[in-house]
Short mmCIF file of C-alpha atoms in Angstrom, two decimals:
data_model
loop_
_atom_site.label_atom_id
_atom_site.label_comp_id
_atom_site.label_asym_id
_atom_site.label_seq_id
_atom_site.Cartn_x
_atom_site.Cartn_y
_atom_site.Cartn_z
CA UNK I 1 10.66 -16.00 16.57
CA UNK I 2 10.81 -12.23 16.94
CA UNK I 3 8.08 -10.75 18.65
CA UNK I 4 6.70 -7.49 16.86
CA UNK I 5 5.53 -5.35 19.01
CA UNK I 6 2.42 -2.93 17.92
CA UNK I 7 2.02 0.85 18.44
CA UNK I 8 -0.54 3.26 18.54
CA UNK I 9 -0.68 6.02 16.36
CA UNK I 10 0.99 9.20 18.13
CA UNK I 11 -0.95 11.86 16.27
CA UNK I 12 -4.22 11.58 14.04
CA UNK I 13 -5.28 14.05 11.58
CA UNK I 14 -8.40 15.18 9.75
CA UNK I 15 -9.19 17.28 7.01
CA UNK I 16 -11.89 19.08 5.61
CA UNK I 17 -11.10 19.06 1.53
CA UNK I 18 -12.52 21.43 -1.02
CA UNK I 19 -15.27 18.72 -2.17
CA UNK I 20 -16.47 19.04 0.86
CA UNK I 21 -15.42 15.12 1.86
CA UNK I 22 -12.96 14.70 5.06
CA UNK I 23 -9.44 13.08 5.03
CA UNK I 24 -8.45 11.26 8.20
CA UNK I 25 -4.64 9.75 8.69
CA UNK I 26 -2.28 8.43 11.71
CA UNK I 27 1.02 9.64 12.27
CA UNK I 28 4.01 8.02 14.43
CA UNK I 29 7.59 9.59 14.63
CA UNK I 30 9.38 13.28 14.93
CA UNK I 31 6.44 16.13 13.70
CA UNK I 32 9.47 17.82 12.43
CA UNK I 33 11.00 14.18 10.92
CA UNK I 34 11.09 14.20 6.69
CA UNK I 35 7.72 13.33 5.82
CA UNK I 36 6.60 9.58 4.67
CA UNK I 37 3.29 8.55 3.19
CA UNK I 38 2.58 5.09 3.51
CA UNK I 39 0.29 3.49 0.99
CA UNK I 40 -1.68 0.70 3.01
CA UNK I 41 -2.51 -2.80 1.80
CA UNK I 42 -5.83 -3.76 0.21
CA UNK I 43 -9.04 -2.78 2.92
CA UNK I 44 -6.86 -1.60 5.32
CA UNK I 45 -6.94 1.51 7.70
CA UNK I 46 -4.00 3.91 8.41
CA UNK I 47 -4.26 2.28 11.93
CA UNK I 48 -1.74 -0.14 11.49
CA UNK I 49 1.82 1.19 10.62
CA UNK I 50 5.53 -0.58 10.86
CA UNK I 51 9.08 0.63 11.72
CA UNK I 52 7.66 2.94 14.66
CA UNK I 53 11.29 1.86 16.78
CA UNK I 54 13.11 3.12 13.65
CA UNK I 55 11.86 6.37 13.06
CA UNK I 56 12.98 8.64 16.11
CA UNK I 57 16.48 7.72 15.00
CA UNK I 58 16.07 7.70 11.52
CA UNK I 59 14.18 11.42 12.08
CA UNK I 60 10.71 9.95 10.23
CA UNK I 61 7.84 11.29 10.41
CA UNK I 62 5.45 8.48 9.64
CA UNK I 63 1.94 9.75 7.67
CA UNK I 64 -0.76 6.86 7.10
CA UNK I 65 -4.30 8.19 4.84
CA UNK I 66 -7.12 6.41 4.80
CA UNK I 67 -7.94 5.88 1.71
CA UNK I 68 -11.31 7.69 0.45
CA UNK I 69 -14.39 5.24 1.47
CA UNK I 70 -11.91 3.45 4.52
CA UNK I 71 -11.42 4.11 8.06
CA UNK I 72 -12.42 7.82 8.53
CA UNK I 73 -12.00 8.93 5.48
CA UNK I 74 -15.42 10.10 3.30
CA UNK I 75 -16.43 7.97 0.72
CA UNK I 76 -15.14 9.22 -2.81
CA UNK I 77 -17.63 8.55 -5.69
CA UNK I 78 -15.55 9.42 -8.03
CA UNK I 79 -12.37 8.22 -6.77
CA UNK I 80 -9.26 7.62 -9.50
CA UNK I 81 -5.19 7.01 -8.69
CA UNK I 82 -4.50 10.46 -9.37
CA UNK I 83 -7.56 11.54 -7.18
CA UNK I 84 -5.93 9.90 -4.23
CA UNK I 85 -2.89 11.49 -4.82
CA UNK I 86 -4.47 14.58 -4.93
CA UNK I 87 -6.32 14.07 -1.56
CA UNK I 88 -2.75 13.63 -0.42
CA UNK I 89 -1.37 16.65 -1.64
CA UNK I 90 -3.46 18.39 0.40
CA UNK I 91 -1.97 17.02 3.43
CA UNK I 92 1.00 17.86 2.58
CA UNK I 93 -0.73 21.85 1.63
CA UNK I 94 -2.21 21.80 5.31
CA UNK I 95 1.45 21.22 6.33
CA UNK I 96 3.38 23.06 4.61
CA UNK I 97 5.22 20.21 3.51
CA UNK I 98 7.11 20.63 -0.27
CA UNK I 99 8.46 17.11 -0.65
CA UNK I 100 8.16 13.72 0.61
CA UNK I 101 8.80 10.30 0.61
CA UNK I 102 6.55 7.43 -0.66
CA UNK I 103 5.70 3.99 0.43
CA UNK I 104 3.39 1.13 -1.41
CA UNK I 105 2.82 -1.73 0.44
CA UNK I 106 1.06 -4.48 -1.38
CA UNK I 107 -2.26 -3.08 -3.41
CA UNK I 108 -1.25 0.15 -2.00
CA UNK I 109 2.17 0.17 -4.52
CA UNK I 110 0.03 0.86 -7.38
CA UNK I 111 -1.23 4.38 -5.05
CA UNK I 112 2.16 5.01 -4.19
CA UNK I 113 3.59 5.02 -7.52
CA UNK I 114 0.61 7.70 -8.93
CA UNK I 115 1.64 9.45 -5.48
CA UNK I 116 5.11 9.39 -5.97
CA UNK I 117 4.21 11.19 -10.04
CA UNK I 118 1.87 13.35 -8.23
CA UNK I 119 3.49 14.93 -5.24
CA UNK I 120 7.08 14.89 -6.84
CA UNK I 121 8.31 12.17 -4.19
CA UNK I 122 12.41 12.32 -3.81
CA UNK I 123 11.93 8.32 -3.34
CA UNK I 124 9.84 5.40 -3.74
CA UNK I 125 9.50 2.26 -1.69
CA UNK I 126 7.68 -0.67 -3.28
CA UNK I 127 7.20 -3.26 -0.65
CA UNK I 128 5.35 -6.33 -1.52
CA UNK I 129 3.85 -4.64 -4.27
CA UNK I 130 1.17 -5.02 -6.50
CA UNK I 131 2.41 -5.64 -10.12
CA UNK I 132 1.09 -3.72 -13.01
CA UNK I 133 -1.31 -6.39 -14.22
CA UNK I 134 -2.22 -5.30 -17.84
CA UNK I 135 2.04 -4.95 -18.93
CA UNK I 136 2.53 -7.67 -21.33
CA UNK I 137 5.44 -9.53 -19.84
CA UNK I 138 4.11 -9.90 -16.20
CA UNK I 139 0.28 -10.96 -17.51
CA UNK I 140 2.41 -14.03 -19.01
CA UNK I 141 3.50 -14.47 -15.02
CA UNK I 142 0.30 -14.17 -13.93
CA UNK I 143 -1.96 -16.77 -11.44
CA UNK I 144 -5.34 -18.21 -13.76
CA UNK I 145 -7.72 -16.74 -10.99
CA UNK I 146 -6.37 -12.91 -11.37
CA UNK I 147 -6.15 -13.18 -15.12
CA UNK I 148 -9.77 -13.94 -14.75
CA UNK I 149 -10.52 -11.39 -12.76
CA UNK I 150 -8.62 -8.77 -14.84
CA UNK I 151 -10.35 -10.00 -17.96
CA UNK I 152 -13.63 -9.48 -15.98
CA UNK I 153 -12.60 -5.93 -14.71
CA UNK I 154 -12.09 -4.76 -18.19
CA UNK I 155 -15.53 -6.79 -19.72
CA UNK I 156 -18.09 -6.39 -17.03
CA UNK I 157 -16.60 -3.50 -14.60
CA UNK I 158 -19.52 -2.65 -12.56
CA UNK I 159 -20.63 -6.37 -12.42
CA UNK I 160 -17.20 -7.09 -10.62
CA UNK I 161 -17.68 -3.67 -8.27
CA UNK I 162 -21.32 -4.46 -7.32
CA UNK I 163 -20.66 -8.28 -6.42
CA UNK I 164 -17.03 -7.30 -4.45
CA UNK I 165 -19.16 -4.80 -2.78
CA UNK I 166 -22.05 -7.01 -1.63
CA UNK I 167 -19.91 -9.86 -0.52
CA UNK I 168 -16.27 -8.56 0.56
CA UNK I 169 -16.16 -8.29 4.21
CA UNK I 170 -12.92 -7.51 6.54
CA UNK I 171 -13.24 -11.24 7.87
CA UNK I 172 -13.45 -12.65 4.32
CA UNK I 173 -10.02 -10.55 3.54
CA UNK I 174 -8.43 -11.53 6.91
CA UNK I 175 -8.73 -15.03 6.08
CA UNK I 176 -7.91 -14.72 2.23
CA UNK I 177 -4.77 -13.19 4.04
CA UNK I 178 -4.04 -16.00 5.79
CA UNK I 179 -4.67 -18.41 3.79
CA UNK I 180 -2.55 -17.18 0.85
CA UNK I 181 0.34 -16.87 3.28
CA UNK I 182 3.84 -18.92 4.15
CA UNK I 183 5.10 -20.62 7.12
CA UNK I 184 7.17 -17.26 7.49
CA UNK I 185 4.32 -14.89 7.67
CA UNK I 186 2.16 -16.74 9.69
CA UNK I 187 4.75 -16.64 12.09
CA UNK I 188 4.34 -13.08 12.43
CA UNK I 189 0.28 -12.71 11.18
CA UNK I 190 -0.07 -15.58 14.02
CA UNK I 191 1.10 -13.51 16.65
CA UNK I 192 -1.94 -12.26 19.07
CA UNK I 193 -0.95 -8.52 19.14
CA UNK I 194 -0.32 -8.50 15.90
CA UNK I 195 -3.49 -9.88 14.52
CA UNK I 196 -5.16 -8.03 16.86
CA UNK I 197 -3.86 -5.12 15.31
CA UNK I 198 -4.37 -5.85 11.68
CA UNK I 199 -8.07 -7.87 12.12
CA UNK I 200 -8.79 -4.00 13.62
CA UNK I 201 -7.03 -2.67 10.95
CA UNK I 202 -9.41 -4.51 8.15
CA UNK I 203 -12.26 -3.78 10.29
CA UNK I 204 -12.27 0.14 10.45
CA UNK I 205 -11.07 -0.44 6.57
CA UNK I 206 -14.78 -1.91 5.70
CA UNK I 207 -16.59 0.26 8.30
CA UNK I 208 -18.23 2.01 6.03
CA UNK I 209 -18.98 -1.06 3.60
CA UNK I 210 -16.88 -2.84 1.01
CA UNK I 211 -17.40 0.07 -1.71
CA UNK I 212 -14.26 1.63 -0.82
CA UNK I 213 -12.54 -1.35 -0.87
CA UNK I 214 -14.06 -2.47 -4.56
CA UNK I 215 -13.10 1.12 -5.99
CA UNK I 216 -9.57 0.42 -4.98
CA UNK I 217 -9.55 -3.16 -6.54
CA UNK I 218 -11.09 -1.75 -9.86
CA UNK I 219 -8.55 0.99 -9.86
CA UNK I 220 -5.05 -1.16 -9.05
CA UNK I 221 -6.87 -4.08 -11.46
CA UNK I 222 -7.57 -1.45 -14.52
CA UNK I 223 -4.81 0.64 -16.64
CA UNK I 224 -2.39 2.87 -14.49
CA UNK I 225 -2.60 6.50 -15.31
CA UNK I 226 1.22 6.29 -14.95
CA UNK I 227 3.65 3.78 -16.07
CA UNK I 228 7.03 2.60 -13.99
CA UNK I 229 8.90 4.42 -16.97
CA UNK I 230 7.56 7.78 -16.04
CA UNK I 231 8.53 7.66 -12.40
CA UNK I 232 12.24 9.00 -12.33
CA UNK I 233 13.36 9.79 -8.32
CA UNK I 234 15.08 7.13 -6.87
CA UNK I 235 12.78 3.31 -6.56
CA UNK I 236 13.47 0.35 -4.23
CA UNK I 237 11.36 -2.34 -4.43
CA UNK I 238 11.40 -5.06 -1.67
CA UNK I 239 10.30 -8.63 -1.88
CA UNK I 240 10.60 -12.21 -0.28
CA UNK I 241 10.61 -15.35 -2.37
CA UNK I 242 8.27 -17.30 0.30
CA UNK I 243 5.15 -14.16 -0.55
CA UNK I 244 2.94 -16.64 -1.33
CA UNK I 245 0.21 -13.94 -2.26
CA UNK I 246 -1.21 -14.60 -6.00
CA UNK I 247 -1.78 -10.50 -6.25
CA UNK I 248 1.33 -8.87 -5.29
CA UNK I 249 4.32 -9.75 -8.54
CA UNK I 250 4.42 -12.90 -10.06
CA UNK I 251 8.22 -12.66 -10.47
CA UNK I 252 8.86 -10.94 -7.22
CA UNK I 253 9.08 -7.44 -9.12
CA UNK I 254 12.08 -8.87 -11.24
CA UNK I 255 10.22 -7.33 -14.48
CA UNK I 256 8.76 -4.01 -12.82
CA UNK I 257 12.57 -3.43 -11.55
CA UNK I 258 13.84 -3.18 -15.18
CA UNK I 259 10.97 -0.71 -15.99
CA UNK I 260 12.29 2.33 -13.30
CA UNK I 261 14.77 4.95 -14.71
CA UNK I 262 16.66 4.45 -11.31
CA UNK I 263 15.91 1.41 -9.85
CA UNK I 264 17.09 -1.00 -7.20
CA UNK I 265 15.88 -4.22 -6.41
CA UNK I 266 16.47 -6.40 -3.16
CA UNK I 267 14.78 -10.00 -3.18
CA UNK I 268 15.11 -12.19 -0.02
CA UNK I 269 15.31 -15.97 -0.18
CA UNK I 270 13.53 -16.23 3.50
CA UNK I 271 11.20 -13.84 3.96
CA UNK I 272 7.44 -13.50 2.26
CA UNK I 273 4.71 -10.52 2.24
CA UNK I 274 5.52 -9.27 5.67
CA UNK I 275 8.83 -8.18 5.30
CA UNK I 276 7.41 -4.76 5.47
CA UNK I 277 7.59 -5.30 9.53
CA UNK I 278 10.41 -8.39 9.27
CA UNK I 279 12.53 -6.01 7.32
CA UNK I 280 11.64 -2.53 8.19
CA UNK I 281 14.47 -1.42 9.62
CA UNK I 282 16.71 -2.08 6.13
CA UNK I 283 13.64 -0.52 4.40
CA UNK I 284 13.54 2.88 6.15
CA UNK I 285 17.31 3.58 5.96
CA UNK I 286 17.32 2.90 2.23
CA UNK I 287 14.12 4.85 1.77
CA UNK I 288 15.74 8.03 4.14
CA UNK I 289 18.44 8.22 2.17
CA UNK I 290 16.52 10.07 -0.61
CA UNK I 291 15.31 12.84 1.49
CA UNK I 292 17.96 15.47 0.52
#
């Protein structure tokens, strides 16, 4: 068993936007590396990030946001896709940044790919990705229990918001986490430094409460204000056939590959959900590539 070993951020970052609200993110690689936003999984703060012993060599500069209403970042009450992206682009404004890279992992795909329309990204990573729920094909796919809870997203929205925000808590994620995970990512999950590091992670997600959290499930559960179809830089979406996860792609993105103008699509027979650290080496070359 590999040992992963966890780093702290090297930089943090805050900003004051025009609504007034403030944007907080981590950073880890080269300041003067090409520029990648990663799109964190469902609750979770920038705090935890993957790759770090790539990036020096691969020149990466590593940017994590908190998502509006996580972590550090002020609550949003009238937070959308595209109003994340936004946020985002303002980053890359106090910069001086005029392109980047993109990374979903998980619930954060569905950001990514708005981010990647947004912000003109020259490529997209989907790792472990959250499917687009409502496209015809994949709802077929789909577990019973999200079905369900899509139906109930699109009947009785604020219903579904009010009772994920009263009863969602970083623990109860943690151990939905766990439990909806293989041998192979337990093996990593299990691993004190790095469930240190994500149970942390979850917990400055929810400091603030569980609304955050319940506007980004009601946003990556409802329509997508862009389809795959209109992304067009270069996509590569990443997946393991042991992801045991009923909310990332029913079909391991098989479907959602076919919908990219450029596309490429890597499935692995061993690994699961946390390939995003298992396999982030392969990831970040592939991913660097676009930056030209």
């Amino acid at each position: 068993m590999t040992t992963y070993n966890v780093n702290p951020a090297t930089r943090t970052g805050n900003l004051s936007l025009p609504d007034a609200r403030t944007l907080h993110w981590y950073e880890w690689g080269p300041i003067t590396g090409k520029p990648l936003i990663f799109c964190t999984g469902a609750g979770m703060s920038g705090s935890l990030s993957f790759g770090e012993q790539e990036l020096e060599r691969l020149n990466i500069r590593l940017i994590v946001p908190d998502r509006p209403g996580l972590g550090n970042s002020s609550l949003h009450f009238h937070k959308t896709l595209v109003s994340f992206a936004q946020d985002v682009a303002e980053i890359l404004k106090h910069y001086g940044l005029q392109k980047c890279m993109v990374l979903g992992f998980s619930q954060g795909a569905v950001f990514a790919l708005t981010l990647a329309k947004i912000c003109k990204a020259t490529g997209l990573a989907i790792v472990a990705g959250q499917d687009q729920f409502s496209y015809p094909a994949t709802q077929q796919l789909l577990n019973q229990d999200i079905v369900n809870m899509v139906k109930q997203r699109n009947a009785e929205p604020e219903i579904l918001k009010q009772w994920v925000s009263q009863n969602i808590t970083a623990d109860w994620l943690m151990n939905f986490i766990m439990a909806h995970s293989s041998a192979v990512d337990l093996s990593l999950y299990s691993q004190p430094n790095f469930l240190q590091a994500y149970r942390q992670c979850l917990n400055e997600g929810f400091s603030q409460g569980a609304e955050g959290y319940a506007q980004d499930l009601m946003l990556t559960f409802g329509q997508w204000p862009f389809d795959p179809e209109d992304i067009t830089c270069p996509v590569h979406l990443w997946y393991g056939k042991q992801d045991a996860s009923t909310v990332h792609s029913p079909d391991f993105g098989e479907i959602l590959s076919t919908r990219f103008p450029h596309a490429e699509h890597t499935v692995f027979d061993n690994e699961g959900g946390s390939l995003l650290w298992r396999k982030s080496k392969d990831i970040l070359e592939k991913l660097a590539l676009t930056y030209v």
